[in-house]
mmCIF file of C-alpha atoms in Angstrom:
data_model
loop_
_atom_site.group_PDB
_atom_site.id
_atom_site.type_symbol
_atom_site.label_atom_id
_atom_site.label_comp_id
_atom_site.label_asym_id
_atom_site.label_seq_id
_atom_site.Cartn_x
_atom_site.Cartn_y
_atom_site.Cartn_z
ATOM 1 C CA MET A 1 0.000 0.000 0.000
ATOM 2 C CA PRO A 2 1.233 3.506 -0.749
ATOM 3 C CA ARG A 3 2.719 5.025 2.394
ATOM 4 C CA TRP A 4 1.468 8.488 1.450
ATOM 5 C CA LEU A 5 -2.128 7.432 2.207
ATOM 6 C CA SER A 6 -3.789 7.634 5.579
ATOM 7 C CA PRO A 7 -4.530 4.264 7.278
ATOM 8 C CA ALA A 8 -8.260 4.622 6.536
ATOM 9 C CA LYS A 9 -7.661 5.268 2.840
ATOM 10 C CA GLN A 10 -5.156 2.422 2.654
ATOM 11 C CA LYS A 11 -7.813 0.049 3.992
ATOM 12 C CA VAL A 12 -10.417 1.186 1.454
ATOM 13 C CA LEU A 13 -7.999 1.098 -1.482
ATOM 14 C CA LYS A 14 -6.731 -2.363 -0.516
ATOM 15 C CA ALA A 15 -10.275 -3.728 -0.389
ATOM 16 C CA VAL A 16 -11.089 -2.231 -3.777
ATOM 17 C CA LEU A 17 -7.938 -3.527 -5.477
ATOM 18 C CA GLN A 18 -8.473 -7.015 -4.057
ATOM 19 C CA GLY A 19 -12.047 -7.041 -5.284
ATOM 20 C CA SER A 20 -13.618 -7.625 -1.884
ATOM 21 C CA VAL A 21 -15.384 -4.278 -2.112
ATOM 22 C CA LEU A 22 -16.972 -2.711 -5.165
ATOM 23 C CA LEU A 23 -17.729 0.909 -4.507
ATOM 24 C CA PRO A 24 -20.911 2.321 -6.054
ATOM 25 C CA TYR A 25 -20.328 4.961 -8.703
ATOM 26 C CA HIS A 26 -23.117 7.090 -10.103
ATOM 27 C CA ALA A 27 -21.558 7.276 -13.577
ATOM 28 C CA ALA A 28 -20.561 3.620 -13.884
ATOM 29 C CA SER A 29 -20.872 2.235 -17.370
ATOM 30 C CA GLU A 30 -23.568 -0.372 -17.885
ATOM 31 C CA THR A 31 -21.447 -1.841 -20.654
ATOM 32 C CA ALA A 32 -18.615 -2.474 -18.199
ATOM 33 C CA SER A 33 -20.853 -4.328 -15.775
ATOM 34 C CA SER A 34 -22.490 -6.367 -18.529
ATOM 35 C CA LEU A 35 -19.243 -7.861 -19.865
ATOM 36 C CA ALA A 36 -18.821 -11.330 -18.454
ATOM 37 C CA ARG A 37 -15.496 -12.471 -19.812
ATOM 38 C CA THR A 38 -12.078 -11.339 -18.704
ATOM 39 C CA ASN A 39 -10.750 -11.462 -22.270
ATOM 40 C CA SER A 40 -13.274 -8.852 -23.444
ATOM 41 C CA PHE A 41 -12.375 -5.222 -23.856
ATOM 42 C CA CYS A 42 -13.646 -3.015 -21.053
ATOM 43 C CA PHE A 43 -13.326 0.712 -20.409
ATOM 44 C CA ALA A 44 -13.913 2.907 -17.389
ATOM 45 C CA THR A 45 -13.679 6.609 -16.602
ATOM 46 C CA ALA A 46 -13.605 8.530 -13.334
ATOM 47 C CA TYR A 47 -13.365 12.104 -12.139
ATOM 48 C CA SER A 48 -12.616 13.632 -8.739
ATOM 49 C CA ALA A 49 -12.598 17.232 -7.581
ATOM 50 C CA ASN A 50 -10.970 16.454 -4.246
ATOM 51 C CA PRO A 51 -8.602 19.336 -3.421
ATOM 52 C CA GLN A 52 -5.939 16.898 -2.175
ATOM 53 C CA LEU A 53 -4.182 15.236 -5.096
ATOM 54 C CA SER A 54 -3.522 11.883 -3.410
ATOM 55 C CA SER A 55 -7.149 11.620 -2.297
ATOM 56 C CA ALA A 56 -8.385 12.530 -5.783
ATOM 57 C CA VAL A 57 -6.213 9.791 -7.303
ATOM 58 C CA VAL A 58 -7.500 7.209 -4.823
ATOM 59 C CA GLU A 59 -11.116 8.150 -5.560
ATOM 60 C CA CYS A 60 -10.540 7.795 -9.307
ATOM 61 C CA ILE A 61 -8.792 4.439 -8.932
ATOM 62 C CA ALA A 62 -11.532 3.101 -6.679
ATOM 63 C CA SER A 63 -14.114 4.176 -9.240
ATOM 64 C CA VAL A 64 -12.465 2.630 -12.304
ATOM 65 C CA LYS A 65 -11.760 -0.607 -10.423
ATOM 66 C CA SER A 66 -15.418 -0.743 -9.435
ATOM 67 C CA GLN A 67 -16.426 -0.373 -13.072
ATOM 68 C CA LEU A 68 -13.894 -2.846 -14.452
ATOM 69 C CA GLY A 69 -14.574 -5.458 -11.797
ATOM 70 C CA PRO A 70 -12.200 -7.556 -9.680
ATOM 71 C CA SER A 71 -10.966 -9.760 -12.540
ATOM 72 C CA ARG A 72 -9.984 -7.038 -15.015
ATOM 73 C CA HIS A 73 -6.740 -5.149 -14.593
ATOM 74 C CA PRO A 74 -6.251 -1.945 -16.632
ATOM 75 C CA HIS A 75 -3.596 -2.203 -19.323
ATOM 76 C CA LEU A 76 -3.720 1.433 -20.439
ATOM 77 C CA CYS A 77 -4.535 4.558 -18.413
ATOM 78 C CA GLN A 78 -4.936 8.155 -19.454
ATOM 79 C CA LEU A 79 -4.406 10.579 -16.575
ATOM 80 C CA LEU A 80 -5.326 14.264 -16.835
ATOM 81 C CA VAL A 81 -4.778 16.688 -13.957
ATOM 82 C CA THR A 82 -5.584 20.398 -13.817
ATOM 83 C CA SER A 83 -2.444 22.198 -12.732
ATOM 84 C CA ASP A 84 -4.339 25.224 -11.434
ATOM 85 C CA ALA A 85 -5.880 23.012 -8.747
ATOM 86 C CA TYR A 86 -2.736 21.230 -7.569
ATOM 87 C CA GLY A 87 0.215 23.402 -8.624
ATOM 88 C CA SER A 88 3.627 21.752 -8.727
ATOM 89 C CA HIS A 89 2.218 18.619 -7.044
ATOM 90 C CA VAL A 90 0.968 17.446 -10.468
ATOM 91 C CA GLU A 91 4.369 15.831 -11.058
ATOM 92 C CA TYR A 92 3.555 13.211 -8.396
ATOM 93 C CA ALA A 93 0.231 12.178 -9.941
ATOM 94 C CA PRO A 94 1.508 9.444 -12.312
ATOM 95 C CA SER A 95 3.592 7.770 -9.607
ATOM 96 C CA PHE A 96 0.516 7.771 -7.334
ATOM 97 C CA VAL A 97 -1.510 5.922 -9.989
ATOM 98 C CA GLN A 98 1.250 3.464 -10.858
ATOM 99 C CA GLU A 99 1.880 2.619 -7.222
ATOM 100 C CA CYS A 100 -1.806 2.070 -6.486
ATOM 101 C CA LEU A 101 -2.322 -0.179 -9.522
ATOM 102 C CA SER A 102 0.830 -2.266 -9.086
ATOM 103 C CA SER A 103 0.652 -5.711 -7.521
ATOM 104 C CA LYS A 104 2.434 -9.054 -7.474
ATOM 105 C CA GLU A 105 -0.070 -10.474 -9.946
ATOM 106 C CA ASN A 106 -0.256 -7.539 -12.349
ATOM 107 C CA ALA A 107 2.310 -5.169 -13.785
ATOM 108 C CA PRO A 108 1.518 -1.459 -13.591
ATOM 109 C CA PRO A 109 -0.488 -0.196 -16.574
ATOM 110 C CA VAL A 110 0.951 1.921 -19.344
ATOM 111 C CA LEU A 111 0.103 5.471 -18.353
ATOM 112 C CA VAL A 112 -0.051 8.497 -20.662
ATOM 113 C CA GLY A 113 -1.339 11.966 -19.800
ATOM 114 C CA GLY A 114 -0.465 15.410 -18.600
ATOM 115 C CA ALA A 115 -1.506 18.625 -16.911
ATOM 116 C CA VAL A 116 -4.400 20.414 -18.599
ATOM 117 C CA GLN A 117 -6.369 23.611 -18.150
ATOM 118 C CA GLY A 118 -9.757 21.994 -17.583
ATOM 119 C CA LEU A 119 -11.644 18.692 -17.712
ATOM 120 C CA LEU A 120 -14.814 17.602 -19.453
ATOM 121 C CA THR A 121 -17.366 15.790 -17.288
ATOM 122 C CA ASN A 122 -20.900 14.564 -17.860
ATOM 123 C CA ARG A 123 -22.272 17.802 -16.471
ATOM 124 C CA SER A 124 -19.917 20.602 -17.453
ATOM 125 C CA ARG A 125 -16.742 21.668 -19.239
ATOM 126 C CA ASN A 126 -13.509 23.184 -18.017
ATOM 127 C CA VAL A 127 -13.730 21.904 -14.439
ATOM 128 C CA ALA A 128 -10.794 21.363 -12.082
ATOM 129 C CA GLY A 129 -9.691 18.040 -10.644
ATOM 130 C CA VAL A 130 -8.339 14.659 -11.732
ATOM 131 C CA SER A 131 -9.615 12.517 -14.607
ATOM 132 C CA LEU A 132 -8.651 8.880 -15.126
ATOM 133 C CA PHE A 133 -9.486 6.698 -18.124
ATOM 134 C CA ALA A 134 -8.671 2.997 -17.781
ATOM 135 C CA ALA A 135 -8.771 0.386 -20.533
ATOM 136 C CA HIS A 136 -8.646 -3.384 -20.180
ATOM 137 C CA MET A 137 -7.421 -4.538 -23.610
ATOM 138 C CA PRO A 138 -6.152 -8.112 -23.647
ATOM 139 C CA ALA A 139 -4.092 -9.193 -26.675
ATOM 140 C CA VAL A 140 -3.214 -5.572 -27.501
ATOM 141 C CA GLU A 141 0.486 -4.707 -27.501
ATOM 142 C CA LEU A 142 1.206 -1.268 -26.025
ATOM 143 C CA MET A 143 4.320 0.669 -27.042
ATOM 144 C CA PRO A 144 4.790 3.831 -24.956
ATOM 145 C CA PHE A 145 7.354 6.452 -25.921
ATOM 146 C CA HIS A 146 8.767 9.887 -25.106
ATOM 147 C CA VAL A 147 10.490 12.113 -27.660
ATOM 148 C CA LYS A 148 12.297 15.434 -27.372
ATOM 149 C CA GLY A 149 12.433 16.166 -31.092
ATOM 150 C CA PRO A 150 10.719 15.355 -34.400
ATOM 151 C CA SER A 151 12.614 12.093 -34.914
ATOM 152 C CA LEU A 152 10.648 8.862 -34.786
ATOM 153 C CA PRO A 153 10.362 7.346 -31.300
ATOM 154 C CA GLU A 154 12.792 4.661 -30.218
ATOM 155 C CA LEU A 155 10.942 1.395 -29.661
ATOM 156 C CA ILE A 156 11.961 -2.112 -28.713
ATOM 157 C CA PRO A 157 13.648 -3.906 -31.644
ATOM 158 C CA GLY A 158 11.052 -5.532 -33.844
ATOM 159 C CA GLN A 159 8.156 -3.295 -32.812
ATOM 160 C CA TRP A 160 8.514 -0.910 -35.746
ATOM 161 C CA ASP A 161 8.478 -3.889 -38.122
ATOM 162 C CA SER A 162 5.196 -5.179 -36.690
ATOM 163 C CA LEU A 163 3.643 -1.696 -36.752
ATOM 164 C CA ILE A 164 4.605 -1.085 -40.379
ATOM 165 C CA GLN A 165 3.418 -4.506 -41.469
ATOM 166 C CA SER A 166 0.030 -4.163 -39.771
ATOM 167 C CA SER A 167 -0.574 -0.542 -40.834
ATOM 168 C CA HIS A 168 -0.076 -1.431 -44.510
ATOM 169 C CA ALA A 169 -2.064 -4.660 -44.361
ATOM 170 C CA ALA A 170 -5.600 -5.041 -45.659
ATOM 171 C CA SER A 171 -8.389 -3.443 -43.626
ATOM 172 C CA SER A 172 -9.703 -6.925 -42.814
ATOM 173 C CA SER A 173 -6.490 -7.764 -40.962
ATOM 174 C CA ALA A 174 -6.885 -9.050 -37.414
ATOM 175 C CA ASN A 175 -4.235 -6.653 -36.123
ATOM 176 C CA ASN A 176 -4.552 -2.903 -36.510
ATOM 177 C CA VAL A 177 -2.542 0.091 -35.302
ATOM 178 C CA ALA A 178 -3.653 3.220 -33.437
ATOM 179 C CA ALA A 179 -1.803 5.861 -31.446
ATOM 180 C CA VAL A 180 -2.252 8.579 -28.845
ATOM 181 C CA LEU A 181 0.040 11.608 -28.558
ATOM 182 C CA LEU A 182 0.232 14.471 -26.069
ATOM 183 C CA SER A 183 2.748 17.278 -26.583
ATOM 184 C CA GLU A 184 4.168 20.057 -24.477
ATOM 185 C CA PRO A 185 2.951 23.516 -25.654
ATOM 186 C CA HIS A 186 6.473 24.704 -26.501
ATOM 187 C CA PHE A 187 7.212 21.654 -28.647
ATOM 188 C CA VAL A 188 6.898 23.449 -31.998
ATOM 189 C CA GLN A 189 8.072 20.422 -33.997
ATOM 190 C CA VAL A 190 5.000 18.345 -33.169
ATOM 191 C CA ASP A 191 3.570 18.711 -36.701
ATOM 192 C CA GLU A 192 6.797 17.355 -38.166
ATOM 193 C CA LEU A 193 6.717 14.458 -35.708
ATOM 194 C CA ILE A 194 3.117 13.597 -36.632
ATOM 195 C CA SER A 195 3.950 13.767 -40.351
ATOM 196 C CA ARG A 196 6.847 11.359 -39.899
ATOM 197 C CA ILE A 197 4.755 8.931 -37.863
ATOM 198 C CA GLN A 198 1.953 9.003 -40.438
ATOM 199 C CA GLY A 199 4.474 8.589 -43.240
ATOM 200 C CA VAL A 200 5.841 5.388 -41.732
ATOM 201 C CA VAL A 201 2.759 4.065 -39.922
ATOM 202 C CA PRO A 202 -0.458 5.541 -41.347
ATOM 203 C CA CYS A 203 -2.945 5.007 -38.545
ATOM 204 C CA PRO A 204 -5.607 6.808 -36.478
ATOM 205 C CA LEU A 205 -3.839 9.190 -34.104
ATOM 206 C CA VAL A 206 -5.532 11.248 -31.381
ATOM 207 C CA GLY A 207 -4.195 13.538 -28.690
ATOM 208 C CA GLY A 208 -3.729 17.139 -27.689
ATOM 209 C CA VAL A 209 -1.487 19.749 -26.122
ATOM 210 C CA ALA A 210 -0.775 20.085 -22.399
ATOM 211 C CA GLN A 211 -1.295 23.343 -20.529
ATOM 212 C CA PRO A 212 1.659 25.748 -20.316
ATOM 213 C CA ASN A 213 2.995 26.870 -16.937
ATOM 214 C CA ALA A 214 1.916 23.622 -15.292
ATOM 215 C CA TRP A 215 4.511 23.622 -12.523
ATOM 216 C CA GLY A 216 3.094 26.380 -10.359
ATOM 217 C CA GLU A 217 5.022 29.125 -8.637
ATOM 218 C CA ASN A 218 8.612 28.884 -7.502
ATOM 219 C CA PRO A 219 8.839 28.935 -3.662
ATOM 220 C CA TRP A 220 11.702 31.442 -4.048
ATOM 221 C CA GLY A 221 9.576 33.760 -6.153
ATOM 222 C CA GLY A 222 8.535 33.835 -9.796
ATOM 223 C CA GLN A 223 7.392 30.992 -11.992
ATOM 224 C CA ARG A 224 9.010 27.594 -11.604
ATOM 225 C CA SER A 225 8.690 26.774 -15.284
ATOM 226 C CA LEU A 226 6.580 28.000 -18.178
ATOM 227 C CA ARG A 227 6.513 24.541 -19.721
ATOM 228 C CA GLY A 228 3.826 21.916 -19.502
ATOM 229 C CA ALA A 229 3.834 18.609 -17.626
ATOM 230 C CA LEU A 230 3.630 15.302 -19.505
ATOM 231 C CA PHE A 231 3.029 11.901 -17.876
ATOM 232 C CA LEU A 232 4.472 8.612 -19.071
ATOM 233 C CA GLY A 233 4.548 5.624 -16.756
ATOM 234 C CA ASN A 234 5.523 6.904 -13.332
ATOM 235 C CA ARG A 235 7.554 9.822 -14.661
ATOM 236 C CA THR A 236 6.769 13.447 -15.483
ATOM 237 C CA TYR A 237 8.455 15.281 -18.359
ATOM 238 C CA HIS A 238 8.556 18.977 -19.192
ATOM 239 C CA GLU A 239 9.548 18.859 -22.857
ATOM 240 C CA GLY A 240 8.751 17.068 -26.093
ATOM 241 C CA ALA A 241 5.828 14.689 -26.395
ATOM 242 C CA VAL A 242 4.605 11.419 -24.919
ATOM 243 C CA GLY A 243 2.468 8.807 -26.571
ATOM 244 C CA CYS A 244 1.660 5.166 -27.077
ATOM 245 C CA PHE A 245 1.174 2.916 -30.092
ATOM 246 C CA MET A 246 -1.510 0.238 -29.800
ATOM 247 C CA HIS A 247 -1.150 -2.889 -31.910
ATOM 248 C CA GLY A 248 -3.654 -5.702 -31.971
ATOM 249 C CA PRO A 249 -7.340 -6.524 -32.527
ATOM 250 C CA ILE A 250 -8.527 -2.931 -32.133
ATOM 251 C CA GLN A 251 -10.231 -0.281 -34.208
ATOM 252 C CA MET A 252 -10.103 3.393 -33.263
ATOM 253 C CA ASP A 253 -11.964 6.251 -34.901
ATOM 254 C CA ALA A 254 -10.422 9.735 -34.622
ATOM 255 C CA LEU A 255 -13.052 12.353 -33.728
ATOM 256 C CA CYS A 256 -12.828 16.073 -32.962
ATOM 257 C CA ASP A 257 -14.575 17.528 -29.923
ATOM 258 C CA GLN A 258 -14.874 21.296 -30.098
ATOM 259 C CA GLY A 259 -13.900 23.162 -26.967
ATOM 260 C CA CYS A 260 -16.303 26.013 -27.692
ATOM 261 C CA ARG A 261 -19.807 26.694 -29.009
ATOM 262 C CA PRO A 262 -19.855 26.983 -32.825
ATOM 263 C CA VAL A 263 -20.804 30.375 -34.264
ATOM 264 C CA GLY A 264 -21.873 31.458 -37.734
ATOM 265 C CA GLN A 265 -22.977 29.320 -40.652
ATOM 266 C CA ALA A 266 -21.286 26.076 -41.621
ATOM 267 C CA ALA A 267 -18.741 26.520 -44.430
ATOM 268 C CA THR A 268 -16.778 24.159 -46.638
ATOM 269 C CA VAL A 269 -13.003 24.432 -46.879
ATOM 270 C CA THR A 270 -12.312 24.918 -50.585
ATOM 271 C CA SER A 271 -8.636 25.831 -50.398
ATOM 272 C CA SER A 272 -5.899 25.162 -47.868
ATOM 273 C CA HIS A 273 -2.161 24.828 -47.455
ATOM 274 C CA GLY A 274 -1.108 22.299 -44.853
ATOM 275 C CA GLY A 275 -3.049 23.241 -41.723
ATOM 276 C CA THR A 276 -3.817 26.782 -42.960
ATOM 277 C CA ILE A 277 -7.298 27.478 -44.336
ATOM 278 C CA LEU A 278 -7.181 29.839 -47.312
ATOM 279 C CA LYS A 279 -10.752 29.826 -48.645
ATOM 280 C CA LEU A 280 -14.194 28.935 -47.295
ATOM 281 C CA ASP A 281 -16.985 28.365 -49.837
ATOM 282 C CA HIS A 282 -14.617 29.788 -52.497
ATOM 283 C CA GLN A 283 -14.285 33.038 -50.545
ATOM 284 C CA THR A 284 -11.236 34.350 -48.742
ATOM 285 C CA ALA A 285 -11.270 32.820 -45.267
ATOM 286 C CA LEU A 286 -10.476 36.200 -43.675
ATOM 287 C CA LEU A 287 -13.560 37.729 -45.266
ATOM 288 C CA VAL A 288 -15.818 34.905 -44.041
ATOM 289 C CA VAL A 289 -14.467 35.165 -40.479
ATOM 290 C CA SER A 290 -14.979 38.954 -40.549
ATOM 291 C CA GLN A 291 -18.614 38.441 -41.529
ATOM 292 C CA VAL A 292 -19.047 36.002 -38.643
ATOM 293 C CA PHE A 293 -17.709 38.577 -36.177
ATOM 294 C CA VAL A 294 -20.079 41.214 -37.490
ATOM 295 C CA SER A 295 -23.072 38.878 -37.256
ATOM 296 C CA ILE A 296 -22.519 38.053 -33.569
ATOM 297 C CA GLU A 297 -21.776 41.551 -32.223
ATOM 298 C CA ARG A 298 -25.223 41.835 -30.685
ATOM 299 C CA LEU A 299 -24.938 38.403 -29.083
ATOM 300 C CA CYS A 300 -21.663 39.383 -27.432
ATOM 301 C CA ASN A 301 -22.676 42.932 -26.424
ATOM 302 C CA GLY A 302 -20.588 44.498 -29.138
ATOM 303 C CA ASN A 303 -17.364 42.708 -28.175
ATOM 304 C CA PRO A 304 -17.096 39.350 -29.984
ATOM 305 C CA SER A 305 -13.503 38.896 -28.845
ATOM 306 C CA LYS A 306 -14.824 37.994 -25.379
ATOM 307 C CA CYS A 307 -16.887 35.038 -26.521
ATOM 308 C CA CYS A 308 -14.762 33.550 -29.322
ATOM 309 C CA ILE A 309 -11.587 31.579 -28.867
ATOM 310 C CA PHE A 310 -10.220 32.283 -32.355
ATOM 311 C CA ARG A 311 -8.600 35.504 -33.569
ATOM 312 C CA LYS A 312 -7.335 36.814 -36.881
ATOM 313 C CA ALA A 313 -3.578 37.165 -36.829
ATOM 314 C CA CYS A 314 -3.153 39.633 -39.686
ATOM 315 C CA PRO A 315 -0.990 42.738 -39.132
ATOM 316 C CA GLU A 316 -2.889 44.773 -41.723
ATOM 317 C CA HIS A 317 -6.111 44.281 -39.744
ATOM 318 C CA ALA A 318 -4.609 44.705 -36.281
ATOM 319 C CA ASP A 319 -6.489 47.950 -35.712
ATOM 320 C CA ASP A 320 -9.942 46.472 -36.396
ATOM 321 C CA LYS A 321 -12.197 46.655 -33.374
ATOM 322 C CA GLY A 322 -12.606 43.287 -31.714
ATOM 323 C CA LEU A 323 -9.939 41.651 -33.852
ATOM 324 C CA SER A 324 -6.288 41.101 -33.057
#
């Protein structure tokens, strides 16, 4: 049992991990409870707003174990922690999870994650706390990695061969490839890294960018670091990117969840260069965005810059009201 827990919490966590107690959870997945076989895929999610990081981690672990059941051990975990709520203590979060989920019978799960600005729950967006996603995926090979530059990750010999072979095989193949990637906000070479990965192993890839300034204030004054915090295994990194390849009988669809309410009319991208949109519905993209700003001035009390997360970065229009 982790020594950083109080005796009462150690007793509860031990009972949960051993399966002698299944804690009720209001958001437990019915699918998780309906799966009867250990060799079936099973997923669980948990969220805690406990102001003490160790307690929040314990609550999340107890919840996901309750959803997975006593016979299913998580193979992959995604851990997200809001740095504004816990400050520099976020660096201890992955080791807390790994220690709680380690046992003589089961190796610790592969853990990927980082410090973020806010979390998405069933009830609201951008909330503070700890979020834990746990996946029981038997027969799936997990290949975690950390990179500091745009070069391809270093994997165990033979893993790249299996990834390349499966990613170029027919769609009916029993083994597929998918990947998750989370980068530090100052890692400007992330696009080059993604392009190289997709060039070698074309596969569904999902992820995001960690929050900057995730380390809190320096006790001697000033900011400790302006960089983000990335989790991999039981370690925390402050540069580059972390991720994990998944190889086996899986299929992952890459979807985009908007972090804001859409405004304006839907438009079709008719011209682009890389990730830059040049034209929408055969019109200059800048003109279309300007029309959107004009149309929502009343909705935003004459100041659309307060309710939109996107801005026009054009020096020749820097003096336009509401645009920067």
